[in-house]
XYZ file of C-alpha atoms in Angstrom:
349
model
C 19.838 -41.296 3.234
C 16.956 -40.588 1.242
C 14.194 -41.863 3.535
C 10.881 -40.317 3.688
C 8.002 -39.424 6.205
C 4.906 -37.935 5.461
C 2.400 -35.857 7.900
C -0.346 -33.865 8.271
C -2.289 -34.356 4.931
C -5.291 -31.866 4.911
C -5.953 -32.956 1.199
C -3.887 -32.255 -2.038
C -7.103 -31.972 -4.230
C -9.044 -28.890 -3.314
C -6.543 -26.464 -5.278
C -9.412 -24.064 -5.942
C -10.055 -23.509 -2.528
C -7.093 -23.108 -0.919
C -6.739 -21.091 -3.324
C -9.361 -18.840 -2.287
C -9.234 -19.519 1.368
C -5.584 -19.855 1.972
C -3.941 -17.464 4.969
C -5.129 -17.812 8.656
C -7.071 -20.271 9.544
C -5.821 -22.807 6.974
C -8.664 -23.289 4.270
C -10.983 -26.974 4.067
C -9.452 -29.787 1.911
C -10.568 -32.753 1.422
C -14.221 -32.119 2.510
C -13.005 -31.869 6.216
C -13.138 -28.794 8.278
C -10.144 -26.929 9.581
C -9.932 -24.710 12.610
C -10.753 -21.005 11.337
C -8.820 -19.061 13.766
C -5.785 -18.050 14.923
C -4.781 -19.583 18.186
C -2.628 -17.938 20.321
C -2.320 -19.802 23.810
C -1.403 -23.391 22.816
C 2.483 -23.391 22.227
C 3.709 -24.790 18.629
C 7.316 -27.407 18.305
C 10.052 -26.073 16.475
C 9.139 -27.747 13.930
C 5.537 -26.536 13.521
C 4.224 -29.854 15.146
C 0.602 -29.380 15.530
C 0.437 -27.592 12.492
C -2.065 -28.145 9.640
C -1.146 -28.185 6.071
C -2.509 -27.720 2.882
C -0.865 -30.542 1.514
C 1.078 -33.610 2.817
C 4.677 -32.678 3.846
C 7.376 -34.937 3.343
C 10.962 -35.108 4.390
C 14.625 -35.610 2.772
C 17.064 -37.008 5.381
C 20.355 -35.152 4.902
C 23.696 -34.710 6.710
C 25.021 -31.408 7.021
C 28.502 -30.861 8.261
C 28.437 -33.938 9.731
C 24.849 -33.609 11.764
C 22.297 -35.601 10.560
C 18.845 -33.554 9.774
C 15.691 -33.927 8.207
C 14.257 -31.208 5.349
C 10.590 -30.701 5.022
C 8.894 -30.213 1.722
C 5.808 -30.022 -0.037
C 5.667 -31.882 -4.067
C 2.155 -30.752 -5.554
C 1.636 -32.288 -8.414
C -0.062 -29.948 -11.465
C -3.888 -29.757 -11.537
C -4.752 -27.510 -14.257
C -6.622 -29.133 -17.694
C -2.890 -28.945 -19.176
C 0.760 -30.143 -17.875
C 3.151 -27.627 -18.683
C 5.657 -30.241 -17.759
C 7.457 -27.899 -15.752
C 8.633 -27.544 -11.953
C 8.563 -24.650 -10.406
C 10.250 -24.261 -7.075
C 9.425 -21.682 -4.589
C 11.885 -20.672 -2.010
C 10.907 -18.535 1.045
C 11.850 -15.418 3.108
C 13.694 -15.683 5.962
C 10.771 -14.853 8.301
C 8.290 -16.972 6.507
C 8.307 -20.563 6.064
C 6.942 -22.522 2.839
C 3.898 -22.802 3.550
C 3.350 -19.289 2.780
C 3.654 -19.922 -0.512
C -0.189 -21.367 -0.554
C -1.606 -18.948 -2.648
C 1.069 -18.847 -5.058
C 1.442 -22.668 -5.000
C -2.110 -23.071 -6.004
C -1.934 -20.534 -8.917
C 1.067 -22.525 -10.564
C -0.695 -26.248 -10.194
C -3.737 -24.561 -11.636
C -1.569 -23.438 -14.751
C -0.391 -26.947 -14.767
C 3.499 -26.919 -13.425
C 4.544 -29.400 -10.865
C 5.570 -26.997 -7.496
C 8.291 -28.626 -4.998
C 8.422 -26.088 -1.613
C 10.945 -26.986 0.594
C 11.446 -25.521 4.262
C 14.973 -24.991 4.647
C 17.086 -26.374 7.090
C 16.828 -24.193 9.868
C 13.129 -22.817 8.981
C 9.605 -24.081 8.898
C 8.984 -27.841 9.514
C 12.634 -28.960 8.797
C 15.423 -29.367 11.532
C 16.975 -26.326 13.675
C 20.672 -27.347 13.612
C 23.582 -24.956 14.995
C 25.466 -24.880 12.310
C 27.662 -22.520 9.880
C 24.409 -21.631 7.637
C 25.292 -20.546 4.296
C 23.904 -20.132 0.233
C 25.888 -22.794 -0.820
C 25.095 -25.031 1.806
C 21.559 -24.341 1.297
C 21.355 -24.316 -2.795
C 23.045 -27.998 -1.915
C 20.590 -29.393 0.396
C 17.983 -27.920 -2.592
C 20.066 -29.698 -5.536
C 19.453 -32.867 -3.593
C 16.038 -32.771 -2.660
C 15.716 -32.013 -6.606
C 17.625 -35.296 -7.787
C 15.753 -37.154 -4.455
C 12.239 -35.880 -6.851
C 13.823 -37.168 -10.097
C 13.551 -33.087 -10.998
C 16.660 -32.385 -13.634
C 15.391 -28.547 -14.383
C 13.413 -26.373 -12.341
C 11.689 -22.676 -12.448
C 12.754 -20.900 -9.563
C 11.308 -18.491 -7.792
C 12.604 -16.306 -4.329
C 10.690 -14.304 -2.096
C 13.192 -12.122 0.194
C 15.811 -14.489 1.555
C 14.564 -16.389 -0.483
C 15.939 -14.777 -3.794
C 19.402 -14.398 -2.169
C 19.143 -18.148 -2.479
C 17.814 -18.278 -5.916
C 21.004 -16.475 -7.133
C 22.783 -18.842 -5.535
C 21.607 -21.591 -6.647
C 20.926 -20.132 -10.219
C 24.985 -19.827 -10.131
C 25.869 -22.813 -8.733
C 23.524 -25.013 -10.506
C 23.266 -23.244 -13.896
C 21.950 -26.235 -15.900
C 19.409 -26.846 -13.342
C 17.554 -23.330 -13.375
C 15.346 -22.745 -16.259
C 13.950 -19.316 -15.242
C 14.449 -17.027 -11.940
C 11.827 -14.974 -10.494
C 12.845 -12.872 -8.475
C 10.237 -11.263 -5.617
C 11.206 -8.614 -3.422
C 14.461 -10.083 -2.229
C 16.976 -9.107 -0.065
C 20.754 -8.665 -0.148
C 20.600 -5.892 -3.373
C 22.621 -3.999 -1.108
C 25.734 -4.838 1.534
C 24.180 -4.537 4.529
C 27.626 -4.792 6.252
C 28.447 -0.766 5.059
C 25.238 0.681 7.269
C 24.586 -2.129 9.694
C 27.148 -2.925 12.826
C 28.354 -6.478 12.903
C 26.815 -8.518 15.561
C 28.102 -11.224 17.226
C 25.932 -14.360 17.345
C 25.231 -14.319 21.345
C 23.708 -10.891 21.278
C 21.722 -11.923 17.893
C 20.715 -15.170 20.017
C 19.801 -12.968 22.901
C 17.826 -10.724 21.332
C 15.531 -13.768 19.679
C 15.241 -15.128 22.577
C 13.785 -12.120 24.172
C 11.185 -11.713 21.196
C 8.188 -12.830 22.431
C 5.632 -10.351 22.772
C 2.763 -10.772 20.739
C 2.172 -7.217 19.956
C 5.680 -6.648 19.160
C 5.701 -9.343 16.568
C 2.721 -8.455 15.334
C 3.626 -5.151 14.597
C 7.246 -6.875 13.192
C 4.936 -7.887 10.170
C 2.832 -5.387 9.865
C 5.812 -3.279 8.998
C 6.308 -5.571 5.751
C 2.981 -4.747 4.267
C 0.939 -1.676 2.974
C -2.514 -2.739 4.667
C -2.994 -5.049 7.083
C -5.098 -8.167 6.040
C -6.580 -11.489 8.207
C -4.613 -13.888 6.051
C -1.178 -12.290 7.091
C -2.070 -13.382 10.622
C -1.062 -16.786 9.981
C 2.580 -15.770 9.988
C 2.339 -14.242 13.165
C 0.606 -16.921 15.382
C 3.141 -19.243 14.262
C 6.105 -16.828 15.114
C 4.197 -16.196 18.408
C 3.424 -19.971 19.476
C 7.468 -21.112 18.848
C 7.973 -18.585 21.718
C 5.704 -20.906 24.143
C 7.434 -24.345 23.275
C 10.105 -25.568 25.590
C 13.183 -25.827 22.244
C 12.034 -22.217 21.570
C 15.965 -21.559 22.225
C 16.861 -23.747 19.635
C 14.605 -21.837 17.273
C 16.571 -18.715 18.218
C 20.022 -19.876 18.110
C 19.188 -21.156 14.230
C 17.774 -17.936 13.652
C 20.487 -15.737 14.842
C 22.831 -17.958 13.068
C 20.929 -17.367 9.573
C 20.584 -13.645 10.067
C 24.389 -13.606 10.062
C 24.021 -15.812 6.711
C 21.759 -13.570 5.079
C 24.308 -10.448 7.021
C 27.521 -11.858 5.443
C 26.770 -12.972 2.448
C 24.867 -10.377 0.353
C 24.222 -11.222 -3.598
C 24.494 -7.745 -5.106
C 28.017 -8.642 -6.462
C 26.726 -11.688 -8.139
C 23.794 -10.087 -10.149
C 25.853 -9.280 -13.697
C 27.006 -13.630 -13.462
C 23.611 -14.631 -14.069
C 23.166 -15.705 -17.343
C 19.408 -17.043 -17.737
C 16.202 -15.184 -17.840
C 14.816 -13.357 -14.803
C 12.135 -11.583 -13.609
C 12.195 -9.304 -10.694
C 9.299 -8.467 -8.776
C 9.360 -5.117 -6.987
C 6.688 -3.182 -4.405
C 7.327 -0.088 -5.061
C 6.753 0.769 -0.868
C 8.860 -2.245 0.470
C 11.354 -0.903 2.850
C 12.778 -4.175 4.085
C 16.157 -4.688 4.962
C 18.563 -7.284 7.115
C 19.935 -5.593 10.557
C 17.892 -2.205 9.959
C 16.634 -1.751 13.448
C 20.052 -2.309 14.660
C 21.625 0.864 12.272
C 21.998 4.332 13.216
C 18.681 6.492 12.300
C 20.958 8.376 9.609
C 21.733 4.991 8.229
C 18.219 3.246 8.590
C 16.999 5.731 6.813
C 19.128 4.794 3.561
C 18.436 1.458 3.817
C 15.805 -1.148 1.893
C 14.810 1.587 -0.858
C 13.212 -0.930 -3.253
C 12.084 1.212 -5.991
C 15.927 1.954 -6.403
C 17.125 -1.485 -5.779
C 15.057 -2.760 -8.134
C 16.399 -0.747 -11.009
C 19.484 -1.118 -10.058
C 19.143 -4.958 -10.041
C 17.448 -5.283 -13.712
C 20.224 -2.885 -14.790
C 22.668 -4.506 -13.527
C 21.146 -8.541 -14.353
C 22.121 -9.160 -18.374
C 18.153 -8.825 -19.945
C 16.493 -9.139 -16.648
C 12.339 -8.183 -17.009
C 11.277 -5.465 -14.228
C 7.508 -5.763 -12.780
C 6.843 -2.798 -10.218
C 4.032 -3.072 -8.150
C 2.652 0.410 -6.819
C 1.755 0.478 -3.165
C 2.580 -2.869 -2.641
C 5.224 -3.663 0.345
C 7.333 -6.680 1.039
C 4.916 -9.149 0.066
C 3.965 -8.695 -3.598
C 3.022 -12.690 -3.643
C 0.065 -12.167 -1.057
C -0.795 -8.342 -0.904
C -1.336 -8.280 -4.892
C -1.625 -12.067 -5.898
C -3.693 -11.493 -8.794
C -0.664 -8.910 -9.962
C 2.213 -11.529 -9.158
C 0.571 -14.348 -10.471
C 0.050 -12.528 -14.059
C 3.476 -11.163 -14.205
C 4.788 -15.033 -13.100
C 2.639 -16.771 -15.305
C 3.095 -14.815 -18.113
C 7.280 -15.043 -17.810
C 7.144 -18.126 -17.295
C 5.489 -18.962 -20.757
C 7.534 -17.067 -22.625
């Protein structure tokens, strides 16, 4: 069960510059070169075959509900002068996949904590199964790859879907979860009181017809504040799944974990956690699941972060509230410097 594979090793030893050249066009490592540019034409596997990394990727062979599938994950061990001796896991958005973590990855080896990013089942490099996607099943599969890494207690920290998991798992796995961070996430609200329930085949449907560039393009740009070269990354790799021949079984696992992330909403579970955690809030983040499928009246209530975000830290026993001014649903890559300070610092306290 625990078997491993490992692929596409650009180099785990040139932390400073990924650091400084991570986003499109995947940075150097290693002293070889890396294409600079997006690429657009050449169609990427649903499992971002053909895809570089900054670090090797490994895999955790799991069975969920009964299917066999493999989980993708990156283990980068600490670089800085000291070993904090901690593990901090980062846990991405449901748009993203773990590799956009780089930057942040980078920052937290340089302070000297071991990072483990997994790719979800469903997302990124790790299998597209039709299944009943849920939390728990999720914070499972991440419980495992833990004890598969020998990693009793871990930092956590959730951008977007991402943090939905993070509670999750923080509840589930209480002993495990040292500190929760919190960024931007979704689910501080029940979408299911302003956003129509879907049924999977139109949510299927409507992935599958997603493939104009433009379209996605502008799909991201609505996450951000300003519109930077790194963030293109995310949407040539959105764009190239669309060219692939399994691109439908891309869609059909992303329909089924929007009505995951739809469903299962985390605002009720904020006053049970009972550890320390920071939220991480851009203030002009409007982000929210199923708003382009809500009335105008009711889009226009939804994904108000400056008042989720209060409401979360009031409602989170002690919870620490960072708000980043004209920042949007990114706060990890449109203000890195800003994140990485208000992470670091929680962390060490």
């Amino acid at each position: 069960m625990n078997t491993r594979r490992t692929i596409l090793t650009a180099g785990a030893g040139a932390v400073a510059a990924l650091g400084a050249g991570a986003g499109t066009g995947y940075a150097a490592a290693s002293g070889r070169r890396v294409r600079t540019e997006p690429v657009y034409d050449e169609p990427l596997g649903i499992a971002m075959e053909g895809c570089p990394s900054a670090f090797p990727v490994r895999f955790l062979r799991l069975v969920n509900q009964g299917e066999t599938v493999d989980m993708a994950y990156l283990d980068i061990a600490p670089a800085g002068p000291v070993v904090s001796g901690r593990t901090v896991l980062l846990l991405h958005g449901k748009n993203f996949d773990g590799g956009a973590w780089e930057p942040t990855a980078c920052a937290l080896v340089a302070a000297g904590h071991r990072v483990v990013v997994p790719d979800q089942i469903g997302f990124g490099r790790s299998s597209k199964p039709a299944l009943e996607y849920g939390f728990e099943l999720l914070a499972r599969n991440t419980a495992a790859l833990l004890d598969h890494l020998g990693v009793a207690r871990a930092d956590v920290i959730g951008h977007s879907m991402g943090g939905m998991l993070g509670v999750r798992f923080a509840l589930k796995h209480p002993g495990r979860t040292g500190r929760l961070v919190l960024a931007n996430p979704v689910g501080l609200e029940d979408y299911r009181e302003l956003v129509p329930a879907l049924s999977t085949e139109r949510l299927f449907a409507d992935e599958l017809a997603n493939t104009d560039l433009n379209g996605i393009r502008a799909f991201y740009r609505s996450y951000v504040v300003r519109w930077r070269r790194a963030y293109e990354r995310n949407v040539e790799l959105r764009y190239r799944v669309t060219l692939g021949g399994e691109y439908p079984r891309w869609a059909m696992a992303s329909a089924l974990t929007y009505q995951m992330a739809y469903h299962q909403p985390v605002v009720a579970d904020l006053p049970k956690l009972r550890l320390p955690v920071l939220l991480v809030i851009g203030q002009a983040d409007r982000a929210a699941v199923g708003k382009s499928y809500a009335t105008p009246e009711n889009r226009a209530k939804l994904g108000n972060f400056p008042v989720l975000g209060r409401r979360a830290a009031a409602a989170i026993p002690g919870a620490r509230l960072a708000e980043l001014a004209e920042v949007g649903h990114l706060p990890q890559l449109e203000a890195p410097e800003r994140f990485e300070r208000e992470v670091l610092a929680f962390l060490r306290d």
